[in-house]
Coordinates of C-alpha atoms and ligand atoms in Angstrom, one line a residue:
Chain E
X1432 CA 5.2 110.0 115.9
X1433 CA 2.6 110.6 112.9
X1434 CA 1.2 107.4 111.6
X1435 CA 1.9 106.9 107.9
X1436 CA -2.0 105.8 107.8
X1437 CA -4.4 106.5 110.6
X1438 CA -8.1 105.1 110.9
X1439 CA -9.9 107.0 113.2
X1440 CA -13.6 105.7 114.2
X1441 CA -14.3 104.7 110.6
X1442 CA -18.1 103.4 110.3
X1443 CA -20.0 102.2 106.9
X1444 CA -23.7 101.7 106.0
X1445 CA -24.5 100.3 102.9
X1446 CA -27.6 101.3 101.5
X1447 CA -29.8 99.4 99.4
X1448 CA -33.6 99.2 98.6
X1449 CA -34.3 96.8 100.7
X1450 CA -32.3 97.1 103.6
X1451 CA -29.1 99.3 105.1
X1452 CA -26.3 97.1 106.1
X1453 CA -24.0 98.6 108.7
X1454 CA -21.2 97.0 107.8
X1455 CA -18.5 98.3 109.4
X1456 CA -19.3 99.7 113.4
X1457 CA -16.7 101.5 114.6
X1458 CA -12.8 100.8 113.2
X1459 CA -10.0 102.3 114.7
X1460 CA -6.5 101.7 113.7
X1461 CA -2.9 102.8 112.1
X1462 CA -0.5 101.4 109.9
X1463 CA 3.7 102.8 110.4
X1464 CA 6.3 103.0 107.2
X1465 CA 7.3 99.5 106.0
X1466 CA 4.8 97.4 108.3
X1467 CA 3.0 94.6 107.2
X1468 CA -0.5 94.1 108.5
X1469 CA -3.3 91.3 108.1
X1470 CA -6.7 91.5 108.8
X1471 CA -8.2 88.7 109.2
X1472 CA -11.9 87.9 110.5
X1473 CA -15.0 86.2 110.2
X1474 CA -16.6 86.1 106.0
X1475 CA -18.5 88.9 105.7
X1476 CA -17.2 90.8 108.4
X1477 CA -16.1 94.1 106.0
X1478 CA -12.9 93.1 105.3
X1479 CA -13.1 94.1 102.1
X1480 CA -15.2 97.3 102.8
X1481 CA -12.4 98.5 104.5
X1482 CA -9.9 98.2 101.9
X1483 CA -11.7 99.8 99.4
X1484 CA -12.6 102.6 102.3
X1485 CA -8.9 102.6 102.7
X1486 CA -8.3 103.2 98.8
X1487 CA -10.9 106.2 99.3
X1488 CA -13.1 104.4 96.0
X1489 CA -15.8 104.6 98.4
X1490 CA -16.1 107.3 101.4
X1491 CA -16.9 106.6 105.2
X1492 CA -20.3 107.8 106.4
X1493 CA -18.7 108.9 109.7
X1494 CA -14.8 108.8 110.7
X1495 CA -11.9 110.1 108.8
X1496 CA -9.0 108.2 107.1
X1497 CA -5.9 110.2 106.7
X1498 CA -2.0 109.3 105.0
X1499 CA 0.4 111.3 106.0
X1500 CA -2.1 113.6 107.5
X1501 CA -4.1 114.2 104.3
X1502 CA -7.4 113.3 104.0
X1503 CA -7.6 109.7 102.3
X1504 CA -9.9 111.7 99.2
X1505 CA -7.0 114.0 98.4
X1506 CA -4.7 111.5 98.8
X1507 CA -4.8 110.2 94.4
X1508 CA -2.8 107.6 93.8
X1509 CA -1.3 106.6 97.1
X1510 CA -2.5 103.4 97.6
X1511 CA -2.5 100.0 95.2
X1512 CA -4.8 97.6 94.8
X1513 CA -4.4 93.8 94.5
X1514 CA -7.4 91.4 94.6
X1515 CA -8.0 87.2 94.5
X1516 CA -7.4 87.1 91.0
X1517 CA -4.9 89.1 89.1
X1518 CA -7.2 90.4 86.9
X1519 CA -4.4 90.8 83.9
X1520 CA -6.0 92.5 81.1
X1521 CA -5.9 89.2 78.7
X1522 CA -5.6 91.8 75.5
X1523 CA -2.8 93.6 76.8
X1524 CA 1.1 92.2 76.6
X1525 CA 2.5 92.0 79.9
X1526 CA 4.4 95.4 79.5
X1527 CA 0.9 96.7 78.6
X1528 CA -0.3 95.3 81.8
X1529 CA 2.2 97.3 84.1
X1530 CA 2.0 100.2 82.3
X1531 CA -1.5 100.7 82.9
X1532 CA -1.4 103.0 85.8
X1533 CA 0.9 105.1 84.3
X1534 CA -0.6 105.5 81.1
X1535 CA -4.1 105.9 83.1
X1536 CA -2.4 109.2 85.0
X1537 CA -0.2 110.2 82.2
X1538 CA 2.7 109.1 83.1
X1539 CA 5.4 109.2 80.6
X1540 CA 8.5 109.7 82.4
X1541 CA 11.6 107.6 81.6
X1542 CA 12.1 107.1 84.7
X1543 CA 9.2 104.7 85.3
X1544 CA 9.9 102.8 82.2
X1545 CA 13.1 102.4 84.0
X1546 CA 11.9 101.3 87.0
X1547 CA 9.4 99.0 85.7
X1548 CA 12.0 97.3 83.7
X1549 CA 14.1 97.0 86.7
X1550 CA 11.2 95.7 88.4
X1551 CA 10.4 92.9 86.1
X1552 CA 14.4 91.6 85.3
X1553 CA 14.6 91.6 88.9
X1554 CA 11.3 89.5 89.5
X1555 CA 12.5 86.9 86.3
X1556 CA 10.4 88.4 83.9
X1557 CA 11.8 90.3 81.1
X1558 CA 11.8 87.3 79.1
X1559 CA 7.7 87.7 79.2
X1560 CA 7.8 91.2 78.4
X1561 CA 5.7 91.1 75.5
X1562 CA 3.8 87.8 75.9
X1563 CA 0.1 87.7 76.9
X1564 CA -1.0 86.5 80.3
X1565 CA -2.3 83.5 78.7
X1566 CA 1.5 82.5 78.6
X1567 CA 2.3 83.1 82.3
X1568 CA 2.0 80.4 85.2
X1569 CA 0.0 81.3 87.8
X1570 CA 3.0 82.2 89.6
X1571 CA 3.9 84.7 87.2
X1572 CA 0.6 86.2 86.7
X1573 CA 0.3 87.5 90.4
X1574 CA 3.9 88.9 90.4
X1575 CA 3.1 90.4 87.5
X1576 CA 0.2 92.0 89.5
X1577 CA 2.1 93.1 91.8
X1578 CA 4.1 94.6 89.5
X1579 CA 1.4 96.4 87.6
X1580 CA 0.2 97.3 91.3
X1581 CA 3.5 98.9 92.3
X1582 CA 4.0 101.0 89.1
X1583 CA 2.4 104.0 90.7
X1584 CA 4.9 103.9 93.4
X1585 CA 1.8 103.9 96.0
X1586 CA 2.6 104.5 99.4
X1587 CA 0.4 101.5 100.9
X1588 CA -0.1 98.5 99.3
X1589 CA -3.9 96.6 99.7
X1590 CA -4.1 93.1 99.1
X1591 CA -7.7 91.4 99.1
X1592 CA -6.6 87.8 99.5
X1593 CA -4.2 87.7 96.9
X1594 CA -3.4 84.0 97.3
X1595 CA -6.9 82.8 97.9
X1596 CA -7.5 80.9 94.0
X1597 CA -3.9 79.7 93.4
X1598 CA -3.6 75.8 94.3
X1599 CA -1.4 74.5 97.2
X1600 CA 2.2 74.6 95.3
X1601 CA 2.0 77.6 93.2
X1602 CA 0.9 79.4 96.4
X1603 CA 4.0 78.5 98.7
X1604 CA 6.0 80.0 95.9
X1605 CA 3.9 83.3 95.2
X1606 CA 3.5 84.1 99.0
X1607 CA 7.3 83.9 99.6
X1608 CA 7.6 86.2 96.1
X1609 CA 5.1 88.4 97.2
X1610 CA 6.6 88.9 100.4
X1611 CA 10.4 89.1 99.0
X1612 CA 8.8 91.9 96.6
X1613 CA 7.3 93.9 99.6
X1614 CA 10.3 93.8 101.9
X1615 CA 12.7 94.6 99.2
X1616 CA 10.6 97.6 97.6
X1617 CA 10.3 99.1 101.3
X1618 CA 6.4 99.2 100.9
X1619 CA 4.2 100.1 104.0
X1620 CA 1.4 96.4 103.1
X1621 CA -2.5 95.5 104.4
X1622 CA -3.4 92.0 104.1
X1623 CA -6.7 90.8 104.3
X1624 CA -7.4 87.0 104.5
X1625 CA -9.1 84.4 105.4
X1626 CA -5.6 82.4 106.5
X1627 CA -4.3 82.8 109.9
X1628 CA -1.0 80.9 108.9
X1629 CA -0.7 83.9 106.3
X1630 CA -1.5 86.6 108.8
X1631 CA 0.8 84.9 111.4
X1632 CA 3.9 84.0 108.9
X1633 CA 3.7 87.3 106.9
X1634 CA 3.0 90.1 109.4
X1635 CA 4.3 92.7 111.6
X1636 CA 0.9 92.8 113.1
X1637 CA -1.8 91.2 112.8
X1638 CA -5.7 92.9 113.4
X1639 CA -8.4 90.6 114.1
X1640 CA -12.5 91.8 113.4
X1641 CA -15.1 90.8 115.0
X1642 CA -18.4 89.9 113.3
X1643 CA -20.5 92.2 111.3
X1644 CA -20.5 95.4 112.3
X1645 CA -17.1 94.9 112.7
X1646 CA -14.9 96.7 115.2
X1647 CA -11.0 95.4 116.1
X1648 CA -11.4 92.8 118.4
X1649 CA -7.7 92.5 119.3
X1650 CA -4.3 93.1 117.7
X1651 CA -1.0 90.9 117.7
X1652 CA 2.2 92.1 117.1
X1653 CA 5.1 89.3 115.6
X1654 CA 9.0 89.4 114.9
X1655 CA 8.6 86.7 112.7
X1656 CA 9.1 88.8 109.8
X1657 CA 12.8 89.4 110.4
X1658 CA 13.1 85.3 109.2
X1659 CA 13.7 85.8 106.0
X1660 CA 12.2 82.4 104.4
X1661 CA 8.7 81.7 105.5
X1662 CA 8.6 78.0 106.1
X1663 CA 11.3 78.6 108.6
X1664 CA 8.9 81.1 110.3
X1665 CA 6.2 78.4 110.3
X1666 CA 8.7 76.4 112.2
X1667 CA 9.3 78.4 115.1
X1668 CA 7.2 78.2 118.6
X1669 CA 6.3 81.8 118.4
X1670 CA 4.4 81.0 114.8
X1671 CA 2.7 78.2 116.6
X1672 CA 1.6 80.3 119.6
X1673 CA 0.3 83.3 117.5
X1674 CA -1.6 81.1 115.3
X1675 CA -3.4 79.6 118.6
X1676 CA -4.0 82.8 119.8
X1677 CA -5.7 84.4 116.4
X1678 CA -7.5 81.0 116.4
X1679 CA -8.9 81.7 119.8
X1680 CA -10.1 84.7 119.0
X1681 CA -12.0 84.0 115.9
X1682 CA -14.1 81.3 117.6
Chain Q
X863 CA -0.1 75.2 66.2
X864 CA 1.0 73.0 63.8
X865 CA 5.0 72.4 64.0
X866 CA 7.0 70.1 61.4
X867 CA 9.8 69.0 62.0
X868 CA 9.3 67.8 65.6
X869 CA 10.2 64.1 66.2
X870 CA 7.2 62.9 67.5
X871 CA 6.2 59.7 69.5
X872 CA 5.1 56.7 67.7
X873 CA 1.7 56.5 69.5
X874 CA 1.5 60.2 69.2
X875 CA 2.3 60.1 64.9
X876 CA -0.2 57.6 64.7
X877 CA -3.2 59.4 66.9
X878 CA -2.2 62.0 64.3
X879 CA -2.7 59.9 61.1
X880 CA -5.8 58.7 62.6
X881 CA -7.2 61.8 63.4
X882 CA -6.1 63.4 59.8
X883 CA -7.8 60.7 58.3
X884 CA -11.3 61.5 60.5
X885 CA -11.0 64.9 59.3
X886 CA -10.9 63.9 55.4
X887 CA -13.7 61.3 56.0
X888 CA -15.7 64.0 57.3
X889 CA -15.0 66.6 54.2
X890 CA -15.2 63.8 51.5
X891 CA -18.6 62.9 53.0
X892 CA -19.8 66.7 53.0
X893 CA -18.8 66.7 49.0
X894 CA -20.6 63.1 48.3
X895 CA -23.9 64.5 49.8
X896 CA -23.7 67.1 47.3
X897 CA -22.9 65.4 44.3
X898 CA -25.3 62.7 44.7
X899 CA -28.0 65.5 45.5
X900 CA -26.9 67.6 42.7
X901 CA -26.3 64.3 40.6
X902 CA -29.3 62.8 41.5
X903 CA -31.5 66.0 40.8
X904 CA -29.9 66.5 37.6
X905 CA -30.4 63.2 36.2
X906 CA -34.3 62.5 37.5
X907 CA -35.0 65.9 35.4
X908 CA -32.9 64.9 32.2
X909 CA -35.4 62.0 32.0
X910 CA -38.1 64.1 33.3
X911 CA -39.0 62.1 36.2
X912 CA -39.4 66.0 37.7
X913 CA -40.8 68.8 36.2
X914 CA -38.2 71.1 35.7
X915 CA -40.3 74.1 35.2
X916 CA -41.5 73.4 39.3
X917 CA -37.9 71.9 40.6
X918 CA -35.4 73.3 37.9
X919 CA -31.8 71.7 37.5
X920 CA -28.5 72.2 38.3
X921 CA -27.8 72.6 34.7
X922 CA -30.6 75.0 33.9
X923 CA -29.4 77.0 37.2
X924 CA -25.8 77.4 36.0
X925 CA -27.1 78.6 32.9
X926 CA -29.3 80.9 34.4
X927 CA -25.9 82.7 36.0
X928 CA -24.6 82.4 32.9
X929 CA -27.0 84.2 30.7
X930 CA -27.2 86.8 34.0
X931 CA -23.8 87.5 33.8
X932 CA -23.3 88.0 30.2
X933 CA -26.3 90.3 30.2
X934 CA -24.2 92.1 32.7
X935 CA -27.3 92.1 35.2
X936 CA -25.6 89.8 37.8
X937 CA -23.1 91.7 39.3
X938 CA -26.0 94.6 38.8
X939 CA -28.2 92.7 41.2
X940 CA -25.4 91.5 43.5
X941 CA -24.0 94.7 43.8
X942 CA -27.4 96.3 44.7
X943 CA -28.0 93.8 47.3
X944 CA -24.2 93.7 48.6
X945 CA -24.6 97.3 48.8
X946 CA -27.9 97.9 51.4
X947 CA -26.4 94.5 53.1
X948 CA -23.3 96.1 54.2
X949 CA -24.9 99.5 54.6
X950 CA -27.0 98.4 57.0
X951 CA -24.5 96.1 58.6
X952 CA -22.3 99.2 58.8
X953 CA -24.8 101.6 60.3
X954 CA -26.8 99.3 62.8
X955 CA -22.9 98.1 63.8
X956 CA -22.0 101.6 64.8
X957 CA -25.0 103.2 65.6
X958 CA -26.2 100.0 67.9
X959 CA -22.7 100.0 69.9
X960 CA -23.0 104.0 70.3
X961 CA -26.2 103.4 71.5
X962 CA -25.0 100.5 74.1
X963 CA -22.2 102.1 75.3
X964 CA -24.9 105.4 76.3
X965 CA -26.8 103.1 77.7
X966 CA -23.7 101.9 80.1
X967 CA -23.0 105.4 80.4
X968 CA -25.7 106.4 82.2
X969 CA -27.8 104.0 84.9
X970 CA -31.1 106.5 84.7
X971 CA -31.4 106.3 80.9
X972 CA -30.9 102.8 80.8
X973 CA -33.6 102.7 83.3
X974 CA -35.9 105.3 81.2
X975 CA -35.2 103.5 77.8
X976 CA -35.9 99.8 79.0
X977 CA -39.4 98.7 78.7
X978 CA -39.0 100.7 74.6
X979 CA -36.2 98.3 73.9
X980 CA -38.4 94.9 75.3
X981 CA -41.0 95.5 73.1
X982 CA -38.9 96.6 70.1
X983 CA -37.2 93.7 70.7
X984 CA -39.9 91.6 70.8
X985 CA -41.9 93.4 67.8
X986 CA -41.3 91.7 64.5
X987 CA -39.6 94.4 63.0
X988 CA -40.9 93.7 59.6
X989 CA -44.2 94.5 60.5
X990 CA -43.0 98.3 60.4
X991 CA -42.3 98.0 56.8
X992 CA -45.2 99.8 55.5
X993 CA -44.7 102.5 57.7
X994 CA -41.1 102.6 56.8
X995 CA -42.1 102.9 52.8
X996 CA -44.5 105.2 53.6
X997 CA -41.7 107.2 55.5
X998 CA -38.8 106.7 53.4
X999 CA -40.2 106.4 49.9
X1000 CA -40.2 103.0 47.7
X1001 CA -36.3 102.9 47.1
X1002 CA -33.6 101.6 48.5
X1003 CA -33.4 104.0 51.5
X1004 CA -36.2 102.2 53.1
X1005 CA -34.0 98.6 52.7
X1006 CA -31.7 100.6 54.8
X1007 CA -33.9 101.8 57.2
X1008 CA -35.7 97.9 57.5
X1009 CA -32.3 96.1 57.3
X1010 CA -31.1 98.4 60.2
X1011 CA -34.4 97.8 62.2
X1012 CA -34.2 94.4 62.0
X1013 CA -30.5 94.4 63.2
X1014 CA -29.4 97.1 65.5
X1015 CA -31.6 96.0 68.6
X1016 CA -29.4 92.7 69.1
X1017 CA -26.2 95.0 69.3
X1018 CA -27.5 97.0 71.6
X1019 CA -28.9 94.4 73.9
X1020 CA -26.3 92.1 73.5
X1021 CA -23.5 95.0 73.6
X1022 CA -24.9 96.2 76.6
X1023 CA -25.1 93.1 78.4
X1024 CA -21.2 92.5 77.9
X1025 CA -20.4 95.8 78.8
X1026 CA -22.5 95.2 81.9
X1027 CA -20.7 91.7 82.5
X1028 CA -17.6 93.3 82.9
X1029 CA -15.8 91.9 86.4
X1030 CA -16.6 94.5 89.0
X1031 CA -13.0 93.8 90.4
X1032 CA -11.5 94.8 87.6
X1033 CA -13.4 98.4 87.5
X1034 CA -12.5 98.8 91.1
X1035 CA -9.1 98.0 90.2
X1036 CA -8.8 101.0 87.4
X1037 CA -10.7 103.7 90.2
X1038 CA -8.1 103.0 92.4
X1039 CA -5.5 103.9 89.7
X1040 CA -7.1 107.3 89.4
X1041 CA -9.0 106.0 86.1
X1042 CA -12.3 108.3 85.3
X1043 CA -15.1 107.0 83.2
X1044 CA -14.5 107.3 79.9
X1045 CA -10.7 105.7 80.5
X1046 CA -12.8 102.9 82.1
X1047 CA -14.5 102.1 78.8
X1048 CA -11.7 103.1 76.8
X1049 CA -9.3 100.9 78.6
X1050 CA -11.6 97.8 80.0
X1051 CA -15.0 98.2 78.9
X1052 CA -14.8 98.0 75.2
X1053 CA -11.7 95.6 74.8
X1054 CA -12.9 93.2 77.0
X1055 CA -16.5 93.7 75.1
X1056 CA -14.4 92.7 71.8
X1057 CA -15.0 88.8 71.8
X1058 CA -18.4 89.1 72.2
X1059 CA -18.7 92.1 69.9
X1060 CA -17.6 89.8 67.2
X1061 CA -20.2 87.3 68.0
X1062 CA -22.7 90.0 67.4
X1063 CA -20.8 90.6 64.0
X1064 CA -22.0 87.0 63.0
X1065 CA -25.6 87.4 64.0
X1066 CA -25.7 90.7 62.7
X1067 CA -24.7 90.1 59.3
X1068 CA -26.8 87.2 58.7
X1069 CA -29.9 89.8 60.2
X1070 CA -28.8 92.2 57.6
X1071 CA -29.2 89.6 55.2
X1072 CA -32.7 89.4 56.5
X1073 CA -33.5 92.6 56.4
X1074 CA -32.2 93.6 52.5
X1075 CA -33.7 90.5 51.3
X1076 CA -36.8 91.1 52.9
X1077 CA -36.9 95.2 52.2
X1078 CA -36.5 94.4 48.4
X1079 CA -39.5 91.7 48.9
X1080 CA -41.6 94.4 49.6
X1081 CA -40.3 97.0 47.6
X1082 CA -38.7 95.6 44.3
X1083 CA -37.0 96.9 41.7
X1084 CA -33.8 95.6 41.8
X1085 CA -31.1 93.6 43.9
X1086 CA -31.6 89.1 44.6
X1087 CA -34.6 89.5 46.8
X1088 CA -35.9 91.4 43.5
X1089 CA -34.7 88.6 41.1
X1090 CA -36.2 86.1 43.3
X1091 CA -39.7 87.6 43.9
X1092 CA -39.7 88.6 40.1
X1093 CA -39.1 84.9 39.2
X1094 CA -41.4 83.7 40.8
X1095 CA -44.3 86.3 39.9
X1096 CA -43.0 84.7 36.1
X1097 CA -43.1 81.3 37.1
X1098 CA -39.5 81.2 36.3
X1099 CA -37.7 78.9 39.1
X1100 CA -34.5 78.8 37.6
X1101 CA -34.2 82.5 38.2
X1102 CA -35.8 81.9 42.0
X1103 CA -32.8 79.3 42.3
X1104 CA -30.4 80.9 41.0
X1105 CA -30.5 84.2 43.3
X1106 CA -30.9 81.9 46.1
X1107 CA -27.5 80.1 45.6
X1108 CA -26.5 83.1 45.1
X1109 CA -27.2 84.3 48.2
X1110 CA -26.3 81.5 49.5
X1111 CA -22.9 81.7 48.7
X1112 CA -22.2 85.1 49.5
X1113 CA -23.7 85.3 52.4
X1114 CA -21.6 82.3 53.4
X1115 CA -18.0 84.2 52.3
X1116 CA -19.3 87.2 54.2
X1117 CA -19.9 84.6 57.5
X1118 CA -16.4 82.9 56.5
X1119 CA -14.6 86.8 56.9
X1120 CA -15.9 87.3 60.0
X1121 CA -15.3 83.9 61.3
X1122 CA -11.5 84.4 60.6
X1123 CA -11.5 88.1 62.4
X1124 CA -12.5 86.1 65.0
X1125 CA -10.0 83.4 65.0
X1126 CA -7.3 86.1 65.2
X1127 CA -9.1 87.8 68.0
X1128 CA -9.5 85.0 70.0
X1129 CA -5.5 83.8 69.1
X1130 CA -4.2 86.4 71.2
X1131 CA -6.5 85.8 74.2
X1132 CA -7.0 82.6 76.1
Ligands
ATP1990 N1 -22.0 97.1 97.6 C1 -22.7 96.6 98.7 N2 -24.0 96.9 98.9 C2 -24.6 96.4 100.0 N3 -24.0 95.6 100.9 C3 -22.8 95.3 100.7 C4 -22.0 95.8 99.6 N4 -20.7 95.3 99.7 C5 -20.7 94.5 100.8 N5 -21.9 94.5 101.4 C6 -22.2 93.8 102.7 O1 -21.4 94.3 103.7 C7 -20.9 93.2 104.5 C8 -19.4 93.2 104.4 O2 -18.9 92.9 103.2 P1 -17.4 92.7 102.8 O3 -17.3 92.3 101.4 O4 -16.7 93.9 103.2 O5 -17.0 91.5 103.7 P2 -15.7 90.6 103.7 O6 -15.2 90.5 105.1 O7 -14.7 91.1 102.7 O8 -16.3 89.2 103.2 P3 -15.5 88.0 102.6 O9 -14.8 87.3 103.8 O10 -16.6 87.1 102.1 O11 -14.6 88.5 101.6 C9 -21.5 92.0 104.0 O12 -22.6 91.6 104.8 C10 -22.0 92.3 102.6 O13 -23.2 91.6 102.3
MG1991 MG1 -13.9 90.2 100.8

């Protein structure tokens, strides 16, 4: 069967005036229809490098990255972005905020008005609508990312450490939205992050670098996912196993 | 936000009262500095402990307006002055953030224009006056052209740097929404830029200040910086005072407007 994303020997060199980094060696990998997947490895690995190689805002210098069989470059629009902080556009109303992708591609359609409404009455937002960001918890802010993130119905979702500045509490609560959001909206997720209890209680599989240049040191596959609520995931033997065996890995 | 109506706690009415009264302490002792300067400056020249033809008085300044007004020359003067003011406000405003947002535009010219902007920065950019009456003739163009010397280069440089502050996140975050350039600075670039535009406002029109008042300096023939030049050519400090208050005062109404832009600006953002 076709991969709904396929890396094949994917390598990056960063050029500067002083030095050319090769950052990332030699990455193969896939990613199938309504899989989760984290990344994690060592700081500075290119974890983010391959995201954005993934979104195709920067282009490999060997390797090719196709979805659905078409070349990652041709592919507009297909993948959504989220990063460590929402980045909510303070000046825009949070209806401005999700309609930003459309109105960037000229979307007008009723049907994604539609949708985005449905989207934030289903997440317990509609009463926010039209309030500025400075009026959301922190909570709130990153669904609304999500939100803003899913408006262009992209087909693969890329989140750089999404949880990575929100404090202890709010974070239990935005994880378990974020993942209710992904499971429910059917979409095909990349996680990168620096937490192996978030790869291990969040994923289908989880991909583990090796240092700079990286290259996939070894891959982990979990049924955790099929738990609906994730602190009863982080209760179970297998979650304490996996973890173990990431934590092995990255040392 | 102020909200009546709201029961609040004892402690919290009386951290209230106590902060009201700070607040009127504060304004009551702004007023008494200047009615005992004003007071005390009026009475030493009634009795001529000063001379009043060196220091003036308060009186001799209010009748000063007076006798400008009803010779219909003050609003003459005011309006002359108001007028290259906000011209050159208006055209270094504009021209300066065109100027910045080419400079984000393009990496090379920003590169190729540089070490031009360092040392029209650092020139003092009344030092080109003569060259500017020379160019312009000896009327109120050349105010223009001095006033919008003096202020544009602070736009640009400070536009520029807020354009280039701009969270690199959130441009990545656009591209990978399909966004091109100019939706990029359409869409992030310039409203983000808008708190610190407005804090270029406020420098900007106190420079134009600078620049009209000084332009008419060297080229008088009408406006305050001509009245106060002119009066003190004649030896007449009552007129030198009186423009300066003047000034003074509008230039403080004109601060005041763009203070409260700014306060809205800044209500809708955190
Ligand atoms: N634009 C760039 N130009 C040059 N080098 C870069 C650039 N971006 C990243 N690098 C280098 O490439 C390597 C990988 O960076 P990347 O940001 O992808 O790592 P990361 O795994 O996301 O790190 P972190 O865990 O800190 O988020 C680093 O050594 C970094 O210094
Ligand atoms: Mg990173």
């Amino acid at each position: 069967m076709e991969h709904l994303l396929n890396i094949d020997n994917v390598s990056l060199i960063y050029h500067t005036l002083t030095d050319e980094t090769l950052a990332i060696e030699s990455i193969s990998m896939y990613a199938d229809e309504n899989e989760f997947i984290s990344v994690v490895g060592p700081s500075g690995c290119g974890k983010t490098t391959l995201l954005s190689l993934i979104s195709g805002v920067i282009t490999p210098s060997s390797g090719k990255i196709t979805l659905r069989g078409q070349p990652i470059s041709e592919a507009k629009n297909k993948t959504g972005y989220m990063f460590q902080r929402d980045h909510l556009f303070e000046w825009r109303t949070v209806w401005q905020n999700i309609k930003l992708g459309p109105e960037i591609v000229g979307d007008k359609s009723p049907e994604t008005t539609k949708y985005l409404d449905g989207l934030l009455s289903k997440y317990g937002l509609q009463d926010f609508k039209h309030k500025y960001p400075k009026h959301l918890s922190g909570g709130m802010r990153q669904r609304v990312a999500l939100i803003r993130t899913l408006a262009l119905r992209p087909e693969l979702l890329l989140l750089d450490e999404p949880f990575g500045a929100l404090d202890y509490q709010t974070k239990k609560v935005v994880i378990q939205d974020v993942n209710d959001i992904i499971s429910r909206e059917q979409k095909t997720s990349i996680l990168v992050t620096h937490d192996i209890g978030e790869a291990a209680s969040l994923s289908d599989r989880i991909i583990v670098l090796s240092h700079r240049p990286s290259v996939v040191k070894k891959v982990f596959t979990s049924k955790l996912r099929s738990i609906p609520l994730i602190e009863e995931r982080k209760k179970t033997r297998e979650y304490q196993e996996l973890i173990d065996e990431i934590w092995k890995e990255l040392i | 936000m102020r909200r009546k109506n709201i029961n609040y706690s004892k402690e919290h009415s009386r951290f209230l009262a106590r902060n009201r009264r700070k607040k009127f302490f504060v304004l009551s002792m702004q007023i008494c500095i200047l009615v005992v300067i004003l007071g005390l400056w009026e009475i030493l020249s009634y009795f001529n402990v000063i001379n009043t033809l060196i220091f003036s008085s308060p009186s001799r300044i209010l009748n000063t307006i007076g006798s400008l007004y009803s010779s219909g020359e003050l609003f003459y003067h005011i309006g002359i002055t108001l007028y290259e003011t906000l011209l050159g406000f208006a055209i270094s405003t504009a021209l300066g953030l065109l100027i910045a947002i080419l400079l984000w535009w393009s990496e090379t010219l920003r590169k190729i224009l540089d070490p031009y902007i360092v040392v029209l920065n650092s020139l003092p950019k009344i030092a080109l006056g003569p060259i500017v009456i020379i160019w312009f003739g000896a009327g109120m163009q050349s105010i223009v052209v001095i006033c919008v010397l003096i202020t544009i280069i602070i736009t640009i440089i400070s536009m520029l740097n807020a354009f280039r502050s701009c969270e690199q996140d959130k441009i990545l975050l656009m591209k990978s929404m399909g966004a091109n350039k100019f939706q990029i600075l359409l869409k992030l670039i310039l409203p983000a830029s808008v708190p610190q535009f407005i804090s270029v406002l406020k420098i900007s029109i106190g420079m134009s200040w600078v620049g009209s008042i000084m332009g008419e300096y060297l080229i008088s023939s009408a406006g305050l910086g001509y009245l106060i030049v002119y009066g003190s050519q004649i030896f007449r400090l009552d007129l030198v005072m009186a423009s300066t208050l003047i000034l003074c005062i509008l230039a403080s109404i004109m601060y005041l407007i763009v203070s409260f832009i700014e306060k809205l600006v800044n209500k809708k953002r955190s």
